[in-house]
PDB file of C-alpha atoms in Angstrom:
ATOM      1  CA  UNK H  26      57.733 -66.880 -27.845  1.00  0.00           C
ATOM      2  CA  UNK H  27      61.724 -65.742 -29.359  1.00  0.00           C
ATOM      3  CA  UNK H  28      64.837 -66.901 -27.533  1.00  0.00           C
ATOM      4  CA  UNK H  29      64.562 -63.358 -25.648  1.00  0.00           C
ATOM      5  CA  UNK H  30      61.514 -63.302 -23.944  1.00  0.00           C
ATOM      6  CA  UNK H  31      57.850 -64.562 -23.921  1.00  0.00           C
ATOM      7  CA  UNK H  32      56.605 -63.017 -26.925  1.00  0.00           C
ATOM      8  CA  UNK H  33      52.724 -62.284 -27.444  1.00  0.00           C
ATOM      9  CA  UNK H  34      49.925 -63.515 -26.694  1.00  0.00           C
ATOM     10  CA  UNK H  35      46.009 -63.947 -28.935  1.00  0.00           C
ATOM     11  CA  UNK H  36      42.861 -66.204 -29.314  1.00  0.00           C
ATOM     12  CA  UNK H  37      40.670 -66.739 -31.698  1.00  0.00           C
ATOM     13  CA  UNK H  38      42.475 -64.402 -34.026  1.00  0.00           C
ATOM     14  CA  UNK H  39      45.298 -63.925 -34.556  1.00  0.00           C
ATOM     15  CA  UNK H  40      45.801 -61.135 -36.188  1.00  0.00           C
ATOM     16  CA  UNK H  41      41.568 -58.606 -34.744  1.00  0.00           C
ATOM     17  CA  UNK H  42      41.858 -59.664 -31.699  1.00  0.00           C
ATOM     18  CA  UNK H  43      45.761 -59.832 -30.561  1.00  0.00           C
ATOM     19  CA  UNK H  44      45.961 -59.701 -26.223  1.00  0.00           C
ATOM     20  CA  UNK H  45      49.441 -58.842 -26.565  1.00  0.00           C
ATOM     21  CA  UNK H  46      50.781 -56.615 -28.831  1.00  0.00           C
ATOM     22  CA  UNK H  47      52.814 -57.977 -31.805  1.00  0.00           C
ATOM     23  CA  UNK H  48      56.041 -56.907 -33.048  1.00  0.00           C
ATOM     24  CA  UNK H  49      57.056 -57.480 -37.186  1.00  0.00           C
ATOM     25  CA  UNK H  50      60.678 -56.731 -35.924  1.00  0.00           C
ATOM     26  CA  UNK H  51      62.837 -60.451 -35.484  1.00  0.00           C
ATOM     27  CA  UNK H  52      66.010 -58.487 -34.836  1.00  0.00           C
ATOM     28  CA  UNK H  53      65.092 -55.711 -31.886  1.00  0.00           C
ATOM     29  CA  UNK H  54      62.366 -58.079 -31.056  1.00  0.00           C
ATOM     30  CA  UNK H  55      60.634 -55.955 -27.983  1.00  0.00           C
ATOM     31  CA  UNK H  56      58.996 -57.820 -25.272  1.00  0.00           C
ATOM     32  CA  UNK H  57      55.482 -56.388 -24.634  1.00  0.00           C
ATOM     33  CA  UNK H  58      54.829 -59.664 -22.539  1.00  0.00           C
ATOM     34  CA  UNK H  59      57.981 -58.899 -19.213  1.00  0.00           C
ATOM     35  CA  UNK H  60      58.758 -60.634 -15.502  1.00  0.00           C
ATOM     36  CA  UNK H  61      61.247 -59.457 -12.971  1.00  0.00           C
ATOM     37  CA  UNK H  62      62.704 -60.487 -10.065  1.00  0.00           C
ATOM     38  CA  UNK H  63      63.725 -58.172  -6.802  1.00  0.00           C
ATOM     39  CA  UNK H  64      66.673 -58.205  -4.159  1.00  0.00           C
ATOM     40  CA  UNK H  65      64.521 -56.647  -2.088  1.00  0.00           C
ATOM     41  CA  UNK H  66      67.220 -56.267   0.369  1.00  0.00           C
ATOM     42  CA  UNK H  67      69.515 -54.378  -2.029  1.00  0.00           C
ATOM     43  CA  UNK H  68      67.418 -53.199  -4.841  1.00  0.00           C
ATOM     44  CA  UNK H  69      68.900 -54.831  -7.614  1.00  0.00           C
ATOM     45  CA  UNK H  70      66.791 -56.530 -10.272  1.00  0.00           C
ATOM     46  CA  UNK H  71      66.526 -58.937 -13.709  1.00  0.00           C
ATOM     47  CA  UNK H  72      64.425 -60.483 -15.649  1.00  0.00           C
ATOM     48  CA  UNK H  73      64.293 -64.366 -16.209  1.00  0.00           C
ATOM     49  CA  UNK H  74      64.159 -64.104 -19.692  1.00  0.00           C
ATOM     50  CA  UNK H  75      66.533 -62.310 -22.185  1.00  0.00           C
ATOM     51  CA  UNK H  76      64.170 -59.017 -21.922  1.00  0.00           C
ATOM     52  CA  UNK H  77      63.823 -56.746 -20.713  1.00  0.00           C
ATOM     53  CA  UNK H  78      66.209 -56.035 -18.405  1.00  0.00           C
ATOM     54  CA  UNK H  79      69.327 -59.165 -18.184  1.00  0.00           C
ATOM     55  CA  UNK H  80      71.463 -59.967 -16.020  1.00  0.00           C
ATOM     56  CA  UNK H  81      75.052 -60.306 -15.638  1.00  0.00           C
ATOM     57  CA  UNK H  82      74.698 -64.369 -15.836  1.00  0.00           C
ATOM     58  CA  UNK H  83      74.020 -66.337 -19.200  1.00  0.00           C
ATOM     59  CA  UNK H  84      70.739 -67.879 -20.045  1.00  0.00           C
ATOM     60  CA  UNK H  85      69.848 -70.987 -21.264  1.00  0.00           C
ATOM     61  CA  UNK H  86      66.822 -70.749 -23.441  1.00  0.00           C
ATOM     62  CA  UNK H  87      64.909 -74.397 -25.058  1.00  0.00           C
ATOM     63  CA  UNK H  88      62.106 -74.656 -26.904  1.00  0.00           C
ATOM     64  CA  UNK H  89      59.925 -77.829 -26.398  1.00  0.00           C
ATOM     65  CA  UNK H  90      56.257 -79.354 -27.811  1.00  0.00           C
ATOM     66  CA  UNK H  91      54.458 -76.639 -27.133  1.00  0.00           C
ATOM     67  CA  UNK H  92      56.420 -75.146 -23.931  1.00  0.00           C
ATOM     68  CA  UNK H  93      59.543 -72.882 -23.757  1.00  0.00           C
ATOM     69  CA  UNK H  94      61.625 -72.516 -20.651  1.00  0.00           C
ATOM     70  CA  UNK H  95      64.119 -70.231 -19.466  1.00  0.00           C
ATOM     71  CA  UNK H  96      67.042 -70.437 -16.617  1.00  0.00           C
ATOM     72  CA  UNK H  97      69.783 -68.665 -15.373  1.00  0.00           C
ATOM     73  CA  UNK H  98      71.844 -68.338 -11.905  1.00  0.00           C
ATOM     74  CA  UNK H  99      71.688 -64.302 -11.359  1.00  0.00           C
ATOM     75  CA  UNK H 100      73.558 -63.446  -7.647  1.00  0.00           C
ATOM     76  CA  UNK H 101      73.088 -66.662  -5.922  1.00  0.00           C
ATOM     77  CA  UNK H 102      69.367 -66.887  -7.063  1.00  0.00           C
ATOM     78  CA  UNK H 103      68.536 -70.129  -9.914  1.00  0.00           C
ATOM     79  CA  UNK H 104      65.210 -69.074 -11.639  1.00  0.00           C
ATOM     80  CA  UNK H 105      63.475 -71.477 -14.409  1.00  0.00           C
ATOM     81  CA  UNK H 106      60.905 -69.079 -16.344  1.00  0.00           C
ATOM     82  CA  UNK H 107      58.232 -72.018 -18.224  1.00  0.00           C
ATOM     83  CA  UNK H 108      55.622 -70.296 -20.737  1.00  0.00           C
ATOM     84  CA  UNK H 109      53.677 -72.910 -22.471  1.00  0.00           C
ATOM     85  CA  UNK H 110      48.965 -72.280 -23.244  1.00  0.00           C
ATOM     86  CA  UNK H 111      46.689 -74.955 -21.719  1.00  0.00           C
ATOM     87  CA  UNK H 112      45.699 -77.665 -24.430  1.00  0.00           C
ATOM     88  CA  UNK H 113      41.682 -76.962 -23.731  1.00  0.00           C
ATOM     89  CA  UNK H 114      41.440 -73.653 -21.756  1.00  0.00           C
ATOM     90  CA  UNK H 115      42.207 -70.946 -23.547  1.00  0.00           C
ATOM     91  CA  UNK H 116      44.685 -69.794 -20.749  1.00  0.00           C
ATOM     92  CA  UNK H 117      48.710 -68.568 -20.945  1.00  0.00           C
ATOM     93  CA  UNK H 118      50.433 -69.987 -18.427  1.00  0.00           C
ATOM     94  CA  UNK H 119      53.919 -68.574 -16.198  1.00  0.00           C
ATOM     95  CA  UNK H 120      55.891 -71.004 -13.820  1.00  0.00           C
ATOM     96  CA  UNK H 121      57.783 -69.098 -11.933  1.00  0.00           C
ATOM     97  CA  UNK H 122      60.787 -72.031  -9.653  1.00  0.00           C
ATOM     98  CA  UNK H 123      63.784 -69.576  -7.910  1.00  0.00           C
ATOM     99  CA  UNK H 124      65.961 -71.492  -6.543  1.00  0.00           C
ATOM    100  CA  UNK H 125      68.088 -69.652  -3.567  1.00  0.00           C
ATOM    101  CA  UNK H 126      72.247 -71.419  -4.226  1.00  0.00           C
ATOM    102  CA  UNK H 127      73.439 -67.901  -2.167  1.00  0.00           C
ATOM    103  CA  UNK H 128      73.758 -69.989   0.512  1.00  0.00           C
ATOM    104  CA  UNK H 129      72.508 -67.380   3.107  1.00  0.00           C
ATOM    105  CA  UNK H 130      68.476 -66.583   3.796  1.00  0.00           C
ATOM    106  CA  UNK H 131      67.027 -64.050   0.858  1.00  0.00           C
ATOM    107  CA  UNK H 132      64.411 -61.600   0.070  1.00  0.00           C
ATOM    108  CA  UNK H 133      62.723 -61.303  -3.189  1.00  0.00           C
ATOM    109  CA  UNK H 134      59.591 -60.307  -5.425  1.00  0.00           C
ATOM    110  CA  UNK H 135      58.495 -61.222  -8.626  1.00  0.00           C
ATOM    111  CA  UNK H 136      56.888 -58.910 -11.017  1.00  0.00           C
ATOM    112  CA  UNK H 137      54.623 -59.789 -14.103  1.00  0.00           C
ATOM    113  CA  UNK H 138      53.751 -57.171 -16.871  1.00  0.00           C
ATOM    114  CA  UNK H 139      51.217 -57.563 -20.175  1.00  0.00           C
ATOM    115  CA  UNK H 140      50.691 -54.597 -22.251  1.00  0.00           C
ATOM    116  CA  UNK H 141      47.093 -55.166 -23.320  1.00  0.00           C
ATOM    117  CA  UNK H 142      46.081 -54.448 -27.333  1.00  0.00           C
ATOM    118  CA  UNK H 143      42.531 -56.158 -27.302  1.00  0.00           C
ATOM    119  CA  UNK H 144      42.674 -56.005 -30.543  1.00  0.00           C
ATOM    120  CA  UNK H 145      44.932 -55.507 -33.804  1.00  0.00           C
ATOM    121  CA  UNK H 146      46.990 -52.281 -32.994  1.00  0.00           C
ATOM    122  CA  UNK H 147      47.572 -50.508 -29.573  1.00  0.00           C
ATOM    123  CA  UNK H 148      47.055 -47.637 -30.713  1.00  0.00           C
ATOM    124  CA  UNK H 149      43.156 -48.130 -31.886  1.00  0.00           C
ATOM    125  CA  UNK H 150      42.666 -49.895 -29.007  1.00  0.00           C
ATOM    126  CA  UNK H 151      44.193 -48.449 -26.699  1.00  0.00           C
ATOM    127  CA  UNK H 152      41.889 -45.963 -25.453  1.00  0.00           C
ATOM    128  CA  UNK H 153      38.476 -48.151 -25.256  1.00  0.00           C
ATOM    129  CA  UNK H 154      40.859 -50.508 -23.219  1.00  0.00           C
ATOM    130  CA  UNK H 155      38.973 -50.403 -20.094  1.00  0.00           C
ATOM    131  CA  UNK H 156      40.203 -52.536 -15.762  1.00  0.00           C
ATOM    132  CA  UNK H 157      39.199 -53.685 -13.451  1.00  0.00           C
ATOM    133  CA  UNK H 158      39.154 -55.823 -10.373  1.00  0.00           C
ATOM    134  CA  UNK H 159      37.097 -59.524  -9.936  1.00  0.00           C
ATOM    135  CA  UNK H 160      35.866 -60.745  -6.968  1.00  0.00           C
ATOM    136  CA  UNK H 161      38.364 -63.412  -7.139  1.00  0.00           C
ATOM    137  CA  UNK H 162      40.671 -60.855  -7.194  1.00  0.00           C
ATOM    138  CA  UNK H 163      42.105 -61.138 -10.558  1.00  0.00           C
ATOM    139  CA  UNK H 164      42.864 -58.699 -12.678  1.00  0.00           C
ATOM    140  CA  UNK H 165      41.019 -57.924 -15.596  1.00  0.00           C
ATOM    141  CA  UNK H 166      40.326 -56.051 -19.302  1.00  0.00           C
ATOM    142  CA  UNK H 167      37.761 -55.515 -21.893  1.00  0.00           C
ATOM    143  CA  UNK H 168      37.401 -53.399 -25.237  1.00  0.00           C
ATOM    144  CA  UNK H 169      33.303 -53.146 -25.402  1.00  0.00           C
ATOM    145  CA  UNK H 170      34.854 -51.434 -28.982  1.00  0.00           C
ATOM    146  CA  UNK H 171      36.378 -54.092 -30.747  1.00  0.00           C
ATOM    147  CA  UNK H 172      33.921 -54.847 -33.444  1.00  0.00           C
ATOM    148  CA  UNK H 173      33.892 -58.533 -34.284  1.00  0.00           C
ATOM    149  CA  UNK H 174      34.530 -59.428 -30.046  1.00  0.00           C
ATOM    150  CA  UNK H 175      32.959 -56.996 -27.670  1.00  0.00           C
ATOM    151  CA  UNK H 176      32.296 -59.371 -25.408  1.00  0.00           C
ATOM    152  CA  UNK H 177      35.172 -61.427 -24.736  1.00  0.00           C
ATOM    153  CA  UNK H 178      37.425 -60.401 -21.500  1.00  0.00           C
ATOM    154  CA  UNK H 179      40.909 -61.091 -20.983  1.00  0.00           C
ATOM    155  CA  UNK H 180      42.782 -61.203 -16.909  1.00  0.00           C
ATOM    156  CA  UNK H 181      45.673 -61.849 -15.565  1.00  0.00           C
ATOM    157  CA  UNK H 182      46.699 -63.145 -12.477  1.00  0.00           C
ATOM    158  CA  UNK H 183      48.943 -64.521  -9.700  1.00  0.00           C
ATOM    159  CA  UNK H 184      48.474 -67.105  -6.597  1.00  0.00           C
ATOM    160  CA  UNK H 185      49.347 -64.461  -4.395  1.00  0.00           C
ATOM    161  CA  UNK H 186      46.730 -62.847  -2.098  1.00  0.00           C
ATOM    162  CA  UNK H 187      49.078 -60.023  -0.976  1.00  0.00           C
ATOM    163  CA  UNK H 188      50.299 -58.683  -4.230  1.00  0.00           C
ATOM    164  CA  UNK H 189      49.726 -55.526  -5.437  1.00  0.00           C
ATOM    165  CA  UNK H 190      48.301 -54.599  -9.153  1.00  0.00           C
ATOM    166  CA  UNK H 191      48.204 -51.570 -11.622  1.00  0.00           C
ATOM    167  CA  UNK H 192      46.291 -51.237 -14.891  1.00  0.00           C
ATOM    168  CA  UNK H 193      48.363 -47.826 -15.443  1.00  0.00           C
ATOM    169  CA  UNK H 194      51.314 -48.408 -17.944  1.00  0.00           C
ATOM    170  CA  UNK H 195      51.921 -44.935 -17.131  1.00  0.00           C
ATOM    171  CA  UNK H 196      52.342 -45.812 -13.399  1.00  0.00           C
ATOM    172  CA  UNK H 197      54.354 -49.120 -14.485  1.00  0.00           C
ATOM    173  CA  UNK H 198      56.668 -47.684 -16.531  1.00  0.00           C
ATOM    174  CA  UNK H 199      57.188 -44.126 -15.765  1.00  0.00           C
ATOM    175  CA  UNK H 200      57.370 -40.863 -17.639  1.00  0.00           C
ATOM    176  CA  UNK H 201      59.949 -41.415 -20.851  1.00  0.00           C
ATOM    177  CA  UNK H 202      60.494 -45.328 -19.520  1.00  0.00           C
ATOM    178  CA  UNK H 203      60.982 -48.014 -20.236  1.00  0.00           C
ATOM    179  CA  UNK H 204      60.999 -52.024 -19.672  1.00  0.00           C
ATOM    180  CA  UNK H 205      64.573 -51.738 -19.054  1.00  0.00           C
ATOM    181  CA  UNK H 206      64.170 -50.040 -15.683  1.00  0.00           C
ATOM    182  CA  UNK H 207      60.214 -49.468 -15.192  1.00  0.00           C
ATOM    183  CA  UNK H 208      59.536 -47.203 -12.741  1.00  0.00           C
ATOM    184  CA  UNK H 209      57.853 -49.303 -11.045  1.00  0.00           C
ATOM    185  CA  UNK H 210      60.299 -51.027  -9.474  1.00  0.00           C
ATOM    186  CA  UNK H 211      62.200 -49.187  -7.794  1.00  0.00           C
ATOM    187  CA  UNK H 212      59.104 -48.528  -5.455  1.00  0.00           C
ATOM    188  CA  UNK H 213      58.040 -51.154  -2.764  1.00  0.00           C
ATOM    189  CA  UNK H 214      54.657 -52.058  -4.310  1.00  0.00           C
ATOM    190  CA  UNK H 215      51.822 -51.260  -7.246  1.00  0.00           C
ATOM    191  CA  UNK H 216      48.960 -49.064  -6.327  1.00  0.00           C
ATOM    192  CA  UNK H 217      46.295 -50.703  -7.598  1.00  0.00           C
ATOM    193  CA  UNK H 218      45.125 -47.734  -9.681  1.00  0.00           C
ATOM    194  CA  UNK H 219      42.313 -49.647 -12.466  1.00  0.00           C
ATOM    195  CA  UNK H 220      39.347 -48.075 -15.134  1.00  0.00           C
ATOM    196  CA  UNK H 221      39.291 -46.471 -18.262  1.00  0.00           C
ATOM    197  CA  UNK H 222      41.217 -43.550 -19.748  1.00  0.00           C
ATOM    198  CA  UNK H 223      44.393 -44.935 -18.662  1.00  0.00           C
ATOM    199  CA  UNK H 224      47.315 -46.135 -20.661  1.00  0.00           C
ATOM    200  CA  UNK H 225      45.890 -50.009 -20.241  1.00  0.00           C
ATOM    201  CA  UNK H 226      48.347 -53.065 -18.638  1.00  0.00           C
ATOM    202  CA  UNK H 227      49.020 -55.238 -16.412  1.00  0.00           C
ATOM    203  CA  UNK H 228      50.883 -55.321 -13.930  1.00  0.00           C
ATOM    204  CA  UNK H 229      51.245 -57.394 -10.866  1.00  0.00           C
ATOM    205  CA  UNK H 230      54.001 -57.730  -7.345  1.00  0.00           C
ATOM    206  CA  UNK H 231      54.474 -59.904  -5.127  1.00  0.00           C
TER     207      UNK H 231
END
């Protein structure tokens, strides 16, 4: 986890089974795990972290023993995103807390995005990653062609039954788009599209 955002995730082997991409670029520090907040009345959106879509306000990043916390206040909305990994279970938690300091009622949405790798490099694994929706509602991703870890399953989920989701990166980012201005934040929800033969990602909207 860097000072700009969520970093990347891996399981068992930091090189051979990356859940999301790792970049050896400390200057550009591209985001592959991203979160967004959007004002549903105005359409204005921003990230609760300095990347990939920073708001106009300043950010405070704090790294502690086993956790990182990002705070900012944008347009009267105070946000705190805390990231940590469970001490026992293989689960990475993103806890987002919001406080309305604007003095009026607000309608907000939150979106989360991860780019699946399930191997070492996206260029080698993307064609093999298949997404599906579990009976619990969680978004699952598998790479049965990984020679070392074919049985493993990654997941992305949020505790909200009204969430929409997609496993299609092109839907979320848009053609020739970027995470700084993803196409999904110009729409009201996500399609629920999952399966094979997609440019794989995990995206949730609540």
